[in-house]
Amino acid sequence: MSAGFTQQEIDTVYRVIQERRDVRHFVPGAVDEAVIARLLHAAHQAPSVGYMQPWRFIRIASASVRSAIIELVEAERLNTAAALGERGAEFMRLKVEGIRECGALFVVALADGREAHVFGRRTLPEMDLASVACAIQNMWLASRAEGLGMGWVSLFDPEQLAQLLAMPDGARPVAVLCLGHVEQFYPRPMLEMEGWDTRRELAQLVAVDRWSNTAG
């Protein structure tokens, strides 16, 4: 049975996946509204457990709200450095966000009322979060295909960010997404380039039939 795609199209999908990067360095400039609409549509095409579609996107248009988010991220950056102990100083040298420079900023959240969705979540309630992560990945890959950088910032106190954005009880922010133009994409993941960590060998992460020490 034909997959319905040419070999060139198939190769492009794998190339976009391989070249996706968590971007921290942006060139100032607005992002075209038509492109933003396409990216959000791509995110909304993500799979979700029980078709619950738990993702909510809040676009940050106010300079004052953007500044308040920067303050929350900076506070958590300091807390993270303290929690890292001997690696704290190394962490503080990393650029961990591009909120100031990016052309568009979004907060992605889990919707409230998720307890009403049982299908696929009775024993794995965290599948709502997995669904939102799929939406973010869709947006990330589409951004890369459009030649735009995107960065996922998770350094914030979720309760404080929820309060800042007037989220209802039960809703929970998952990500601050920086989106914008870049001079170039990193040739390798930035944290790998900075020596923070390396990509594991795939053979260490795949096992058959039972958990294996090679997958530990």
Coordinates of N, CA, C and O in Angstrom, one line a residue, residues 113-176:
G113 N -11.2 21.6 34.1 CA -12.3 20.6 33.9 C -11.8 19.3 33.4 O -12.6 18.5 32.8
R114 N -10.5 19.0 33.5 CA -9.9 17.8 32.9 C -10.4 16.5 33.6 O -10.4 15.4 33.0
E115 N -10.8 16.6 34.8 CA -11.3 15.4 35.6 C -12.5 14.8 35.0 O -12.8 13.6 35.2
A116 N -13.2 15.5 34.1 CA -14.4 15.0 33.4 C -14.0 14.0 32.3 O -14.9 13.2 31.9
H117 N -12.8 14.0 31.9 CA -12.3 13.2 30.8 C -11.7 11.9 31.4 O -10.6 12.0 32.0
V118 N -12.3 10.8 31.3 CA -11.9 9.5 31.9 C -11.2 8.6 30.8 O -10.3 7.9 31.1
F119 N -11.7 8.7 29.6 CA -11.3 7.9 28.5 C -9.8 8.0 28.3 O -9.2 9.1 28.0
G120 N -9.0 6.9 28.6 CA -7.6 6.9 28.4 C -6.8 7.5 29.6 O -5.6 7.5 29.6
R121 N -7.5 8.0 30.6 CA -6.9 8.7 31.7 C -7.2 8.0 33.1 O -6.8 8.5 34.1
R122 N -8.0 7.0 33.1 CA -8.4 6.4 34.4 C -7.2 6.0 35.2 O -7.1 6.2 36.4
T123 N -6.3 5.3 34.6 CA -5.1 4.9 35.3 C -3.8 5.7 34.9 O -2.8 5.7 35.6
L124 N -4.0 6.6 33.9 CA -2.9 7.4 33.5 C -3.4 8.9 33.3 O -3.5 9.4 32.2
P125 N -3.7 9.5 34.4 CA -4.3 10.9 34.3 C -3.3 11.9 33.6 O -3.7 12.9 33.1
E126 N -2.0 11.6 33.7 CA -1.0 12.5 33.1 C -1.1 12.5 31.6 O -0.3 13.3 30.9
M127 N -1.9 11.7 31.0 CA -2.0 11.7 29.5 C -2.5 13.0 29.0 O -2.4 13.3 27.8
D128 N -3.2 13.8 29.8 CA -3.6 15.1 29.3 C -2.3 16.0 29.1 O -2.2 16.7 28.1
L129 N -1.3 15.9 29.9 CA -0.1 16.6 29.7 C 0.7 16.0 28.5 O 1.2 16.8 27.7
A130 N 0.6 14.7 28.3 CA 1.2 14.2 27.1 C 0.6 14.7 25.8 O 1.2 15.0 24.8
S131 N -0.7 14.9 25.9 CA -1.4 15.4 24.7 C -1.0 16.9 24.4 O -0.8 17.2 23.2
V132 N -0.9 17.7 25.4 CA -0.4 19.1 25.2 C 1.0 19.1 24.7 O 1.4 19.9 23.8
A133 N 1.9 18.2 25.2 CA 3.2 18.1 24.6 C 3.2 17.7 23.2 O 4.1 18.2 22.4
C134 N 2.3 16.9 22.7 CA 2.2 16.6 21.3 C 1.8 17.8 20.5 O 2.3 18.1 19.4
A135 N 0.9 18.7 21.0 CA 0.5 19.9 20.3 C 1.7 20.8 20.2 O 1.9 21.5 19.2
I136 N 2.5 20.9 21.3 CA 3.7 21.8 21.3 C 4.7 21.2 20.3 O 5.3 22.0 19.5
Q137 N 4.9 19.9 20.2 CA 5.8 19.4 19.2 C 5.4 19.6 17.8 O 6.2 20.0 16.9
N138 N 4.1 19.5 17.6 CA 3.6 19.9 16.2 C 3.9 21.3 15.9 O 4.4 21.6 14.7
M139 N 3.7 22.2 16.8 CA 4.0 23.6 16.6 C 5.5 23.8 16.3 O 5.9 24.6 15.5
W140 N 6.3 23.1 17.1 CA 7.8 23.2 17.0 C 8.2 22.8 15.6 O 9.1 23.5 15.0
L141 N 7.8 21.6 15.1 CA 8.2 21.1 13.8 C 7.7 22.0 12.7 O 8.4 22.3 11.8
A142 N 6.5 22.5 12.8 CA 6.0 23.4 11.8 C 6.8 24.7 11.8 O 7.0 25.3 10.7
S143 N 7.1 25.2 13.0 CA 8.0 26.4 13.1 C 9.3 26.2 12.3 O 9.7 27.1 11.6
R144 N 9.9 25.1 12.6 CA 11.2 24.8 11.9 C 11.0 24.7 10.4 O 11.8 25.3 9.6
A145 N 9.9 24.1 10.0 CA 9.7 24.1 8.5 C 9.4 25.5 7.9 O 9.8 25.7 6.8
E146 N 8.9 26.4 8.7 CA 8.7 27.7 8.3 C 9.9 28.6 8.4 O 9.9 29.8 8.0
G147 N 11.0 28.0 8.9 CA 12.2 28.8 9.1 C 12.2 29.7 10.3 O 13.0 30.6 10.4
L148 N 11.4 29.4 11.3 CA 11.3 30.2 12.5 C 11.8 29.4 13.7 O 11.7 28.1 13.7
G149 N 12.5 30.1 14.6 CA 12.9 29.4 15.8 C 11.8 29.4 16.9 O 11.0 30.2 17.0
M150 N 11.9 28.3 17.7 CA 10.9 28.2 18.8 C 11.7 27.6 20.0 O 12.5 26.7 19.9
G151 N 11.4 28.2 21.2 CA 12.0 27.7 22.4 C 11.0 27.4 23.5 O 10.1 28.3 23.6
W152 N 11.1 26.3 24.2 CA 10.2 26.0 25.2 C 10.8 26.3 26.6 O 11.9 25.8 26.9
V153 N 10.2 27.3 27.3 CA 10.7 27.7 28.6 C 9.9 27.1 29.7 O 8.6 27.2 29.7
S154 N 10.5 26.3 30.6 CA 9.7 25.7 31.7 C 10.2 26.2 33.1 O 9.9 25.6 34.1
L155 N 11.0 27.3 33.1 CA 11.5 27.8 34.3 C 10.5 28.9 34.8 O 10.6 30.1 34.6
F156 N 9.5 28.4 35.6 CA 8.6 29.3 36.2 C 7.8 28.6 37.3 O 7.7 27.4 37.2
D157 N 7.2 29.3 38.2 CA 6.3 28.8 39.2 C 4.9 28.7 38.5 O 4.3 29.8 38.2
P158 N 4.3 27.5 38.3 CA 3.1 27.4 37.6 C 1.9 28.2 38.3 O 1.0 28.7 37.6
E159 N 1.9 28.2 39.6 CA 0.8 28.8 40.3 C 0.9 30.3 40.1 O -0.1 31.0 39.9
Q160 N 2.1 30.9 40.1 CA 2.3 32.3 39.9 C 1.9 32.7 38.5 O 1.3 33.8 38.3
L161 N 2.3 31.9 37.5 CA 2.0 32.2 36.2 C 0.5 32.1 35.9 O -0.1 33.0 35.2
A162 N -0.1 31.1 36.5 CA -1.6 31.0 36.3 C -2.3 32.2 36.9 O -3.3 32.7 36.3
Q163 N -1.8 32.7 38.0 CA -2.4 33.8 38.7 C -2.2 35.1 37.8 O -3.1 35.9 37.6
L164 N -1.0 35.2 37.3 CA -0.7 36.4 36.4 C -1.6 36.4 35.2 O -2.1 37.5 34.8
L165 N -2.0 35.3 34.6 CA -2.8 35.2 33.4 C -4.2 35.0 33.7 O -5.0 34.7 32.8
A166 N -4.6 35.1 34.9 CA -6.1 34.9 35.3 C -6.6 33.6 34.9 O -7.8 33.5 34.4
M167 N -5.9 32.5 35.0 CA -6.4 31.2 34.6 C -7.4 30.7 35.6 O -7.3 31.0 36.8
P168 N -8.4 30.0 35.2 CA -9.4 29.5 36.1 C -8.8 28.3 37.0 O -7.8 27.8 36.7
D169 N -9.5 28.1 38.1 CA -9.1 26.9 39.0 C -9.0 25.7 38.1 O -9.9 25.4 37.4
G170 N -7.9 24.9 38.3 CA -7.8 23.7 37.6 C -7.0 23.8 36.3 O -6.4 22.8 35.9
A171 N -6.9 24.9 35.8 CA -6.0 25.1 34.6 C -4.5 25.2 35.1 O -4.3 25.7 36.2
R172 N -3.6 24.8 34.2 CA -2.2 24.8 34.7 C -1.3 25.1 33.5 O -1.3 24.4 32.5
P173 N -0.4 26.1 33.6 CA 0.5 26.4 32.5 C 1.6 25.4 32.4 O 2.0 24.8 33.4
V174 N 1.9 25.0 31.2 CA 2.9 24.0 30.9 C 4.2 24.6 30.3 O 5.3 24.1 30.6
A175 N 4.0 25.6 29.5 CA 5.2 26.1 28.7 C 5.0 27.5 28.4 O 3.9 28.0 28.1
V176 N 6.1 28.2 28.4 CA 6.2 29.5 27.8 C 7.0 29.3 26.5 O 8.1 28.8 26.5

